[in-house]
Coordinates of C-alpha atoms in Angstrom, one line a residue:
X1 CA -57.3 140.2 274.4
X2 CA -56.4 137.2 272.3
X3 CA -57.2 135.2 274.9
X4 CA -60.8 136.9 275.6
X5 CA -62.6 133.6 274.8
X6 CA -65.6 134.1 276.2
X7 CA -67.7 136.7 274.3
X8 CA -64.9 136.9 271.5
X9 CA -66.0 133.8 269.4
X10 CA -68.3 132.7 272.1
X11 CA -66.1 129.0 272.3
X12 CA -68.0 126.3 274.3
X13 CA -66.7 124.3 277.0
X14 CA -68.7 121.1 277.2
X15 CA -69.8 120.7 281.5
X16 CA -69.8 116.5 280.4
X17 CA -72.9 116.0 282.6
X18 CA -75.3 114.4 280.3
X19 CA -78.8 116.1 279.6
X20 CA -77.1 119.6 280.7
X21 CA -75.4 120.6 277.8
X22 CA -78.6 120.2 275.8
X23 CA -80.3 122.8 278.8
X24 CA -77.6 124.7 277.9
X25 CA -77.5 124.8 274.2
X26 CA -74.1 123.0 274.1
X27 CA -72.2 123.9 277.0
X28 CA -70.8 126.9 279.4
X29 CA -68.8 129.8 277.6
X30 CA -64.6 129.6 278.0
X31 CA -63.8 132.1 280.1
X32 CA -67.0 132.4 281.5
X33 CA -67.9 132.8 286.0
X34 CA -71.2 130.3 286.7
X35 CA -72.8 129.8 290.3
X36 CA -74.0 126.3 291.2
X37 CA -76.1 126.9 294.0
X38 CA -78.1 124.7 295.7
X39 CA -79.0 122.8 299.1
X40 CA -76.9 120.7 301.1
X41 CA -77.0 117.4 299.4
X42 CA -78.4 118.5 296.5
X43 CA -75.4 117.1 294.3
X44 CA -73.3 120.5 294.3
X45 CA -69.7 118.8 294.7
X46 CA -70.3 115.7 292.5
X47 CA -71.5 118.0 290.3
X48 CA -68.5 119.7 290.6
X49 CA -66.2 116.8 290.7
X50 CA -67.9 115.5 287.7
X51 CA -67.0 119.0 285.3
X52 CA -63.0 118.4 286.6
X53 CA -62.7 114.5 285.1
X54 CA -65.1 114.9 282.3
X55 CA -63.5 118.2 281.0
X56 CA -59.6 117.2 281.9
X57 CA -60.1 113.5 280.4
X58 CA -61.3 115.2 277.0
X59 CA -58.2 116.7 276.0
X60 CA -54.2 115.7 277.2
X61 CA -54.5 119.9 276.8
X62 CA -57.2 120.2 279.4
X63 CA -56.3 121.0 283.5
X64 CA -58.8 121.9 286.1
X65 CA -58.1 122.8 289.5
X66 CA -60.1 122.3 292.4
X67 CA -60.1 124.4 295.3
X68 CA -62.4 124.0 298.3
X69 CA -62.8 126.7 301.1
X70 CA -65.0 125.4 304.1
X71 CA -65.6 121.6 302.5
X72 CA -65.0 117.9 303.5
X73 CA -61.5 116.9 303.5
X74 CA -59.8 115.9 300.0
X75 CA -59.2 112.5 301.2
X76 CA -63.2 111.9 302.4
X77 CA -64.1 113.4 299.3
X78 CA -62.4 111.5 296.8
X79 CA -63.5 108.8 298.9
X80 CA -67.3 109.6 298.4
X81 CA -66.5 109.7 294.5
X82 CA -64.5 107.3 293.9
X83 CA -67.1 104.4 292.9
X84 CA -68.5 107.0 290.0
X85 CA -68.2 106.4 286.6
X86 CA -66.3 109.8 285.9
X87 CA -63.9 108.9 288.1
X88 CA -60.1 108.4 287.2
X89 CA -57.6 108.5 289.6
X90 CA -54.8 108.7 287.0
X91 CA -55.6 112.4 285.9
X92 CA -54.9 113.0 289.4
X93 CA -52.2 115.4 290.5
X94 CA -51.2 116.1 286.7
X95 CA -54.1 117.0 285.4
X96 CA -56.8 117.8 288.2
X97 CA -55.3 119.6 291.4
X98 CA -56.8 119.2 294.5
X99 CA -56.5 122.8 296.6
X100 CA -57.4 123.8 299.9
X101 CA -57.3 127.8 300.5
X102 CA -59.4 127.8 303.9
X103 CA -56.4 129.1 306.1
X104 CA -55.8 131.5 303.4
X105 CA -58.8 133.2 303.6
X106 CA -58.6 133.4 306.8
X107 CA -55.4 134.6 307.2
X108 CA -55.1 137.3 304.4
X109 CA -59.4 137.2 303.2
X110 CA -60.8 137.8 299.7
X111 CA -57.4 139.9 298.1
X112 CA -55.0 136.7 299.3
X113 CA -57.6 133.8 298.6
X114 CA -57.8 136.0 295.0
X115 CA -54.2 135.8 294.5
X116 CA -53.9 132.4 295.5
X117 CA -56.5 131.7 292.5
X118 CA -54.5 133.9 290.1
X119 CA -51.4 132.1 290.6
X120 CA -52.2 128.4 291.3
X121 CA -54.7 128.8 287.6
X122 CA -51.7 129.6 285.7
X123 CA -48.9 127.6 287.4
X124 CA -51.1 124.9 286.9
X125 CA -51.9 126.7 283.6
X126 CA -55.9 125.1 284.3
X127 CA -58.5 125.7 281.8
X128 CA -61.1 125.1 284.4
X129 CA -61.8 126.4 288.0
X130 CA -64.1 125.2 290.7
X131 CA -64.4 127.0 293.6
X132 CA -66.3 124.9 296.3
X133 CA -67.9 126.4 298.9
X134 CA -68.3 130.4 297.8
X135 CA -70.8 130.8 300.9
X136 CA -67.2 131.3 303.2
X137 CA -65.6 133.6 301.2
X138 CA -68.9 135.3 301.5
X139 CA -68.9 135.7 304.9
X140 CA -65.3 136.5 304.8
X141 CA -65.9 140.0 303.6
X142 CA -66.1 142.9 305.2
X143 CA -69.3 144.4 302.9
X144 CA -71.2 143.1 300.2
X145 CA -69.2 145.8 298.0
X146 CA -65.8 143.8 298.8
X147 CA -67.7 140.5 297.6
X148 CA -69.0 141.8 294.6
X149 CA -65.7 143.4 294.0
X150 CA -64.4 140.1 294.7
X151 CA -66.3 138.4 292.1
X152 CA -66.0 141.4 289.6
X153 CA -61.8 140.5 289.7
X154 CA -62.6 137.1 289.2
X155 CA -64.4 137.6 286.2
X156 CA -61.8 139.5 285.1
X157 CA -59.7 136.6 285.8
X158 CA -61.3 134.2 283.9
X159 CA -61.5 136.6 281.2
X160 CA -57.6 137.0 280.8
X161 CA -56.9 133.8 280.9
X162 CA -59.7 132.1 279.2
X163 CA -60.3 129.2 282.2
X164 CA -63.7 128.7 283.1
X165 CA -65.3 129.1 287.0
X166 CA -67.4 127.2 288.9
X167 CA -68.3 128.5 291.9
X168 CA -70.4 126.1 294.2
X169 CA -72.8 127.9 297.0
X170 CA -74.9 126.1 299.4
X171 CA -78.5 127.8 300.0
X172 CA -81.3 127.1 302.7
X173 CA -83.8 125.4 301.5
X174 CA -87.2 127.2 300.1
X175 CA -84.6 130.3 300.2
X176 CA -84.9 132.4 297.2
X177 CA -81.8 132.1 295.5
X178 CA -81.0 136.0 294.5
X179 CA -77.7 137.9 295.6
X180 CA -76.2 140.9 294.5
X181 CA -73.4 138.8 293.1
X182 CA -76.0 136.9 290.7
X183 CA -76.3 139.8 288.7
X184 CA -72.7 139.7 288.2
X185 CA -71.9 136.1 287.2
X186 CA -72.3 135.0 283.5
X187 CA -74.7 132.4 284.5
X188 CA -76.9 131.0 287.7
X189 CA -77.4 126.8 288.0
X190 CA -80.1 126.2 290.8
X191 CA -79.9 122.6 292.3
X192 CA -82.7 121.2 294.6
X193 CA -84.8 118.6 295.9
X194 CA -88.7 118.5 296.4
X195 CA -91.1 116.3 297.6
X196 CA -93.8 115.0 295.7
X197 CA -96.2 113.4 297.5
X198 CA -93.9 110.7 299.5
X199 CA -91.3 110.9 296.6
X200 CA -88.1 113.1 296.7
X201 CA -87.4 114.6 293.3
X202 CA -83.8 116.1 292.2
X203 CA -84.7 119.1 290.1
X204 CA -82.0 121.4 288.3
X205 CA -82.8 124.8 287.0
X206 CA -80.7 127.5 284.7
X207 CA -81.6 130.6 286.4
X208 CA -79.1 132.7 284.1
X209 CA -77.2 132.6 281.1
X210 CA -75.2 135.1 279.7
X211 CA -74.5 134.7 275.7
X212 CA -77.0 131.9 274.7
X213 CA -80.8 131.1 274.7
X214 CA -81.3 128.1 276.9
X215 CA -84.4 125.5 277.9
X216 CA -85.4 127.6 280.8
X217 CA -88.1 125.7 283.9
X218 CA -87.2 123.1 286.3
X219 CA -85.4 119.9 284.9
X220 CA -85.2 116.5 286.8
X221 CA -82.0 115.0 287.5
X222 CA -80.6 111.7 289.3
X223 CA -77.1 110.9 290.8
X224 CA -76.7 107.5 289.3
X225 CA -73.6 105.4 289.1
X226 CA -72.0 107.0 286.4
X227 CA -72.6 111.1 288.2
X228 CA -74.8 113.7 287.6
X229 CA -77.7 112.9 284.9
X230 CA -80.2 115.6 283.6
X231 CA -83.1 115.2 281.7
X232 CA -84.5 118.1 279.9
X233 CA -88.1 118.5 280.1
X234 CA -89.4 116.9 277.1
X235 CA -92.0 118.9 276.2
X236 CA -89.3 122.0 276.1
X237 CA -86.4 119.9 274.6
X238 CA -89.0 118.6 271.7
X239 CA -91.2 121.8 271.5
X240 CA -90.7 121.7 267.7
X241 CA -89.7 118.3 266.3
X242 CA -86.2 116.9 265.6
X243 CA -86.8 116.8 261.8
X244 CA -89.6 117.7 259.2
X245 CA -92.6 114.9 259.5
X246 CA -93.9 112.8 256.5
X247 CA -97.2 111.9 257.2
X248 CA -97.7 111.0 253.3
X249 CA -98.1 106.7 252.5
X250 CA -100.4 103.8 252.7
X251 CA -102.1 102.8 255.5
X252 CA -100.8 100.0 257.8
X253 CA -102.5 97.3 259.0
X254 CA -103.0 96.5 262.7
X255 CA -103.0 92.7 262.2
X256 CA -106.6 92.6 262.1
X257 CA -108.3 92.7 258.6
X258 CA -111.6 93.7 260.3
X259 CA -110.6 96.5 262.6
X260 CA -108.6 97.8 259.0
X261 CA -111.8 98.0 257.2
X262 CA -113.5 99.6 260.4
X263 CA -110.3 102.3 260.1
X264 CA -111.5 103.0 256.7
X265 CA -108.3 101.1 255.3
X266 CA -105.8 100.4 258.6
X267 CA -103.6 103.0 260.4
X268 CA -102.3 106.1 258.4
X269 CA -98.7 106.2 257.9
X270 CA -97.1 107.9 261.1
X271 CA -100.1 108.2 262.7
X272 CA -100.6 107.9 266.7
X273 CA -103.6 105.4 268.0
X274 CA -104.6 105.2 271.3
X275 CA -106.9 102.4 272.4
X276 CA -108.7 103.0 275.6
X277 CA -110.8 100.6 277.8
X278 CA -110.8 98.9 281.1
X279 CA -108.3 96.8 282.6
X280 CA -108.6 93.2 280.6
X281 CA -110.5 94.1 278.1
X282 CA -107.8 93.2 275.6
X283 CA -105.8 96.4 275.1
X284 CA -102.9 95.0 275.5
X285 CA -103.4 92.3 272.8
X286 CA -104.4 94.6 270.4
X287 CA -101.1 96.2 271.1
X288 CA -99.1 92.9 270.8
X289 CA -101.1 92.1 267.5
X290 CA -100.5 95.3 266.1
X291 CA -96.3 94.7 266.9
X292 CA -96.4 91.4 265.1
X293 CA -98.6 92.5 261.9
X294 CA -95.4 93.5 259.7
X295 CA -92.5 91.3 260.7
X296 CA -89.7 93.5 258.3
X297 CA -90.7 97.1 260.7
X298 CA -88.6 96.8 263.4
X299 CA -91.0 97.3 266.5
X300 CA -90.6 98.7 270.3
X301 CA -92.5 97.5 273.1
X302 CA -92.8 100.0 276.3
X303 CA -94.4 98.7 279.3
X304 CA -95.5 99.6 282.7
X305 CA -97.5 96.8 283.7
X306 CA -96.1 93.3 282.5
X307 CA -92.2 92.6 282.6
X308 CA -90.7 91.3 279.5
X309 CA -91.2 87.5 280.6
X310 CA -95.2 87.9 281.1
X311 CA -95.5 89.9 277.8
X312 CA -93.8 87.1 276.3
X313 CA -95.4 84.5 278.0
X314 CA -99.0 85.9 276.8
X315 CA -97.8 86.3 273.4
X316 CA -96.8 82.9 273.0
X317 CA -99.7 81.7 274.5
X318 CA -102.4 83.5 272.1
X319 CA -99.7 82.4 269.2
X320 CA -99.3 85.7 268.5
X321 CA -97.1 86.2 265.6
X322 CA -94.6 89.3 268.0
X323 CA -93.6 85.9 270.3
X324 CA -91.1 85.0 267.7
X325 CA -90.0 88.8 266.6
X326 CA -89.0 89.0 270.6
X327 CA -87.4 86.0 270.7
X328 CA -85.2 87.2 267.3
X329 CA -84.6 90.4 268.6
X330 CA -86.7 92.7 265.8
X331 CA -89.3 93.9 268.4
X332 CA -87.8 95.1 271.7
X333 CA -89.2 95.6 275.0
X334 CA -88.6 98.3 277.6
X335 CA -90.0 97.4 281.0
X336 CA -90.8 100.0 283.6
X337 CA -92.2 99.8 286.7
X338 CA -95.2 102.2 287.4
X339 CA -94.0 101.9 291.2
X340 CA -91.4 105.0 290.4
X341 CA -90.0 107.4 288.1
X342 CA -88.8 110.0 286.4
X343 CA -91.4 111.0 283.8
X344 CA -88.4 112.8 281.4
X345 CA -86.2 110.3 282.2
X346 CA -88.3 107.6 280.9
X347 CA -89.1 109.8 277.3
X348 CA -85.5 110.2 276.7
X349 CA -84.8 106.5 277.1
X350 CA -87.8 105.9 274.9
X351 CA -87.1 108.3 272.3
X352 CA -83.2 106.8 272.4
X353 CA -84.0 103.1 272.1
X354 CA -86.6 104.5 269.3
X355 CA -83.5 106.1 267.5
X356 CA -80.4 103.1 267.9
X357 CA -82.9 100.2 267.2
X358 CA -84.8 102.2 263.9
X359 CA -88.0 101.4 265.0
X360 CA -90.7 101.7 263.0
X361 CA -93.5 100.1 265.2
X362 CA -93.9 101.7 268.6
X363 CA -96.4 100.2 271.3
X364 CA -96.7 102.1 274.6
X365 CA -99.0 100.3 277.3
X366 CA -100.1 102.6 279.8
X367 CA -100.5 105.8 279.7
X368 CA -102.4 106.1 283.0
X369 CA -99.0 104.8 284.0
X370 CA -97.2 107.8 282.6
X371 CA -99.7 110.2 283.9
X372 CA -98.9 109.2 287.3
X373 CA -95.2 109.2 287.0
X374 CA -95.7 112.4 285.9
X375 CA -97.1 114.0 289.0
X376 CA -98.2 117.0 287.3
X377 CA -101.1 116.1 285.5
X378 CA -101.3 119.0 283.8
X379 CA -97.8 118.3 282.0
X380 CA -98.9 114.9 280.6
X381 CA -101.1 116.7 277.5
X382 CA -98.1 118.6 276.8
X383 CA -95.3 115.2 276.9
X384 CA -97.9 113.6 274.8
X385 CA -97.9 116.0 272.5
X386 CA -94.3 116.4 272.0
X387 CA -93.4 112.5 272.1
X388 CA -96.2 112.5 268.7
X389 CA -94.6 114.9 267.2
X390 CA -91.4 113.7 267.9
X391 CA -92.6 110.3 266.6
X392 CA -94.1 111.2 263.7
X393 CA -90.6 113.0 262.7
X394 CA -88.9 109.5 263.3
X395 CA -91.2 108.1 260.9
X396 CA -93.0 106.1 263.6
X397 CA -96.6 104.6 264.0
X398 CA -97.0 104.4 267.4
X399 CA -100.4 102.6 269.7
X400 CA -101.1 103.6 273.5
X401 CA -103.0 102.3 275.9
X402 CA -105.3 104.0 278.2
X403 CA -107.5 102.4 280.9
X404 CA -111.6 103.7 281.6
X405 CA -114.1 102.9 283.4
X406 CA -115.4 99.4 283.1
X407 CA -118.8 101.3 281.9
X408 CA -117.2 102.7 279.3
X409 CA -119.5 105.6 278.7
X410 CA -116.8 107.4 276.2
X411 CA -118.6 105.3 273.7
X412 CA -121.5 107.6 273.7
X413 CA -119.1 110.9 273.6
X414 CA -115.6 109.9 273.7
X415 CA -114.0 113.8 273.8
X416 CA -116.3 114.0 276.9
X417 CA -115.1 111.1 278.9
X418 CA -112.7 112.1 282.0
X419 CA -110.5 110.2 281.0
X420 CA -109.6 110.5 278.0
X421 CA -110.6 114.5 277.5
X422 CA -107.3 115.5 276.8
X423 CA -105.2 113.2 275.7
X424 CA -108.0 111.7 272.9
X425 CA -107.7 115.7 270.9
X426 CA -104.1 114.6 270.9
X427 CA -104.0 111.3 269.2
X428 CA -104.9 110.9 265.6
X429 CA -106.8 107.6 266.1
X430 CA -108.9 106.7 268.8
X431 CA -110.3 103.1 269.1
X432 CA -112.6 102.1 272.4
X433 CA -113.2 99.0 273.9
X434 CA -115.5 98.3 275.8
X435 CA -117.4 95.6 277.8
X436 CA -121.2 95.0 278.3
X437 CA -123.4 92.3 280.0
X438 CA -126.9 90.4 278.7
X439 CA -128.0 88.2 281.1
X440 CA -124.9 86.1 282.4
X441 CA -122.8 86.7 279.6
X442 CA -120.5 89.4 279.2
X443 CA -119.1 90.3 275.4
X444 CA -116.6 92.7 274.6
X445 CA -117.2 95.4 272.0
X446 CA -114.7 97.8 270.0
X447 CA -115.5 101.0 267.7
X448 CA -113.5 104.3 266.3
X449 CA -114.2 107.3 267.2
X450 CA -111.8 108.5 264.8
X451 CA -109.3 108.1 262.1
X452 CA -106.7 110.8 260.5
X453 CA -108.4 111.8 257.2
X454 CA -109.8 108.2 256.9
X455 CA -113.6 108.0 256.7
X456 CA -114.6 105.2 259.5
X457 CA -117.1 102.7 260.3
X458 CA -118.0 104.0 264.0
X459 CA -120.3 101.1 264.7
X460 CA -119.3 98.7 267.3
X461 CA -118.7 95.5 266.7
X462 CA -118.3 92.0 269.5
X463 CA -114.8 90.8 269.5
X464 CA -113.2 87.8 271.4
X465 CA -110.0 87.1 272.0
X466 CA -108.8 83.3 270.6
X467 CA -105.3 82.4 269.5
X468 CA -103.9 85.1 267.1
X469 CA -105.1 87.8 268.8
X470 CA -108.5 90.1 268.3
X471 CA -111.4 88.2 266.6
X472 CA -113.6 90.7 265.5
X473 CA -116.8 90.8 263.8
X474 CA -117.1 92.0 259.9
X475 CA -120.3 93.5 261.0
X476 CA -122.4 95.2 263.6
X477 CA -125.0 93.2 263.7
X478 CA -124.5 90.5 266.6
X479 CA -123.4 94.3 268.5
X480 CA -126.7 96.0 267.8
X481 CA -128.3 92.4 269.1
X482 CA -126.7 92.7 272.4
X483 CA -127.3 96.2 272.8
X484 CA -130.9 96.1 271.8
X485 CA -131.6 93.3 274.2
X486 CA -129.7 95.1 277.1
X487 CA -131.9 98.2 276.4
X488 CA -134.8 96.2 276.5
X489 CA -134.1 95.0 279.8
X490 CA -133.5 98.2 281.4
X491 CA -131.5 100.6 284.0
X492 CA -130.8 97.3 285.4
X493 CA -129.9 95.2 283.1
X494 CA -126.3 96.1 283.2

């Protein structure tokens, strides 16, 4: 009974695939039985593989011991893994064991492949077990009352001598992954891939777990380099902030004196803006302005659109003060391809680089960009939600972009605008841009909707964009001019 472990103090044993012990709410139980189950090529035996090396390289104490029944030979495996971070060859035969126990299953079945287990966990005196390929010993028995029993004496197993199991399943895919001996195991990890659109997605889900509340839904993951990589959804992982939020201060400026006085002051302290408008309107400017208006923050650039070279070839060449914060390192830049991602991936990378550089200045251009990564559009309210919360908690004041029509007819009623329904009740600042023609000229106009307990100037005002960024009008005037004239020339004067 000493050695109980698992539901005596409840001890975690760390799995050492990143993002999974956070899904898990530190880690699986010692002594504990888990299924992975999943689809062929889902990631079942790296996965696997990946638990042995992390768990035995943590501790000269630890052992694991892998055992495969109806698998790839050890030699092709290792082969496969070999170019993986995790990997270390030295922990091999002393501390992980490589075991095949396919002719004894065949030869004496589930009571000799049991005893096989019993023994070679204690000789080797392993602290964790993975069993690959459960699905033969399955078939193996004789009823589904010898399998369960089978799993029953492994539990018991584990129980006496505290070593936790792994037992890795193959299923077929769309099949719905419930067996009698699920509701025997201490917990269930689901491993899949879907399709999304033309994209293939990795998707992990805990199904079951015995002893521990833990982030329950479907969580991406990749098979990088380095193994096995999760990423919680971030909407569940941040459903209440890391920390309490401070919203209290004075306002910050946005590098332009007259868009401060049109924000009843400049941004409140920890606030989120997000600037919407068409595509060259001068969003991204703004953006790059609003980085550069306090040299001491430390600021964070996140792009979709424009590598790192273009953004800072167009900050040098408006002489935009953020050119030489770049070049000295105090305002980074994350670059990301809209062509393809992972949605989570890409807000736990943000929300890391956030945390190690201290950033205090966050600019995100494109959120149209994240919407799509996202594939379910219905998620992207929720991630932006979270990631202001989040960023508020971090003591962040963070700008998006947003792209609309080139109308712009959210200037008229900006909650009502398609695109920018949903996301627009989220943020705390909205500022719209907008462009409008008069005869053969075309001028750019800008306005807030609306400002965290500021009171705002909502009238628009003609901007241009010189060296130093946003030029923008200290009244409305030269605005109501344009407008008034376009009006007077009617439907088709636009």
């Amino acid at each position: 009974m000493g050695q109980a472990g698992a539901y005596g103090k409840l001890e975690r044993v760390p799995t050492g695939i990143a993002g999974l012990d956070d899904i898990l709410g530190g880690g699986l139980f010692r002594g504990g039985v888990y299924i992975v189950q999943g689809t062929p090529g889902s990631g079942k035996t790296i996965f696997g593989n990946q638990a042995c090396y992390t768990h035995a390289g943590a501790s000269p104490e630890h052992r694991a011991l892998y055992v495969t029944l109806l698998a790839e030979s050890h030699a092709r495996m290792l082969g496969h893994i070999a170019p993986l971070g995790f990997f270390a060859a030295g922990l091999i035969p002393d501390r992980i064991t490589y075991l095949s126990a396919f002719r004894t299953l065949q030869d004496e079945g589930l009571a000799g492949l049991l005893t096989l287990l019993r023994r070679e966990t204690a000789l080797r005196e392993a602290s964790l077990l993975v069993l690959d390929g459960l699905v033969a010993a399955e078939e193996t028995a004789a009823s589904t009352l010898e399998f369960k029993t089978f799993i029953h004496e492994l539990q018991t197993q584990a129980a006496a001598t505290g070593a936790t199991a792994l037992l890795l399943t193959s299923a077929s895919a769309g099949a719905d992954l419930v067996a009698a001996e699920h509701t025997m195991v201490d917990g269930l990890i689901a491993l899949s891939s879907r399709l999304t659109g033309w994209r293939a997605e990795r998707e992990l889900e805990v199904r079951k777990f015995r002893g521990s509340g833990f982030l329950r839904g479907r969580h991406s993951f990749r098979i990088t380099d380095d193994g096995v990589r999760v990423f919680p959804r971030i909407e569940a992982s941040l459903r209440l902030p890391s920390r309490r939020d401070h919203v209290e201060g004075a306002p910050l400026t946005t590098g332009s004196p007259a868009l401060d006085a049109m924000l009843g002051g400049g941004l409140p302290h920890h606030s989120t803006t997000l600037v919407g408008g068409p595509s060259g309107i001068g969003k991204t400017t703004l953006g790059l302005q609003f980085l550069g208006a306090d040299p001491e923050a430390p600021g964070l650039l996140c792009g979709f659109y424009e590598s790192e070279a273009a953004i800072r070839a167009k900050a040098r060449a408006l002489d935009l003060p953020v050119a030489g914060l770049i070049e000295d390192g105090r305002v980074g830049v994350m670059w990301q391809p809209a062509t393809e991602g992972l949605i989570d991936e890409i807000c736990t990378d943000l929300l890391g680089t956030i945390r190690n550089r201290g950033a205090r200045r966050v600019f995100i251009d494109g959120l149209d960009a994240m919407c799509r990564i996202a594939g379910d559009q219905d998620r992207i309210v929720r991630i932006f939600a979270a990631l202001t919360a989040e960023l508020r908690a971090l003591g962040v004041t963070a700008m998006y972009t947003r792209e609309t029509d080139l109308r712009g007819t959210f200037l008229d009623a900006p909650s009502g605008a398609p695109s920018l329904r949903q996301t627009s009740s989220v943020a705390e600042n909205v500022v719209l841009m907008r462009s409008c023609a008069q005869r053969s000229s075309v001028h750019r106009l800008i306005a807030v909707a609306k400002a965290r307990d500021a009171r705002i100037d909502p009238r628009m005002r003609v901007f241009d964009i010189r060296p130093g960024g946003l030029a923008i009008d200290d009244g409305s005037e030269r605005a109501e001019a344009i407008l008034a004239d376009r009006d007077a020339a009617g439907p088709g004067g636009e």
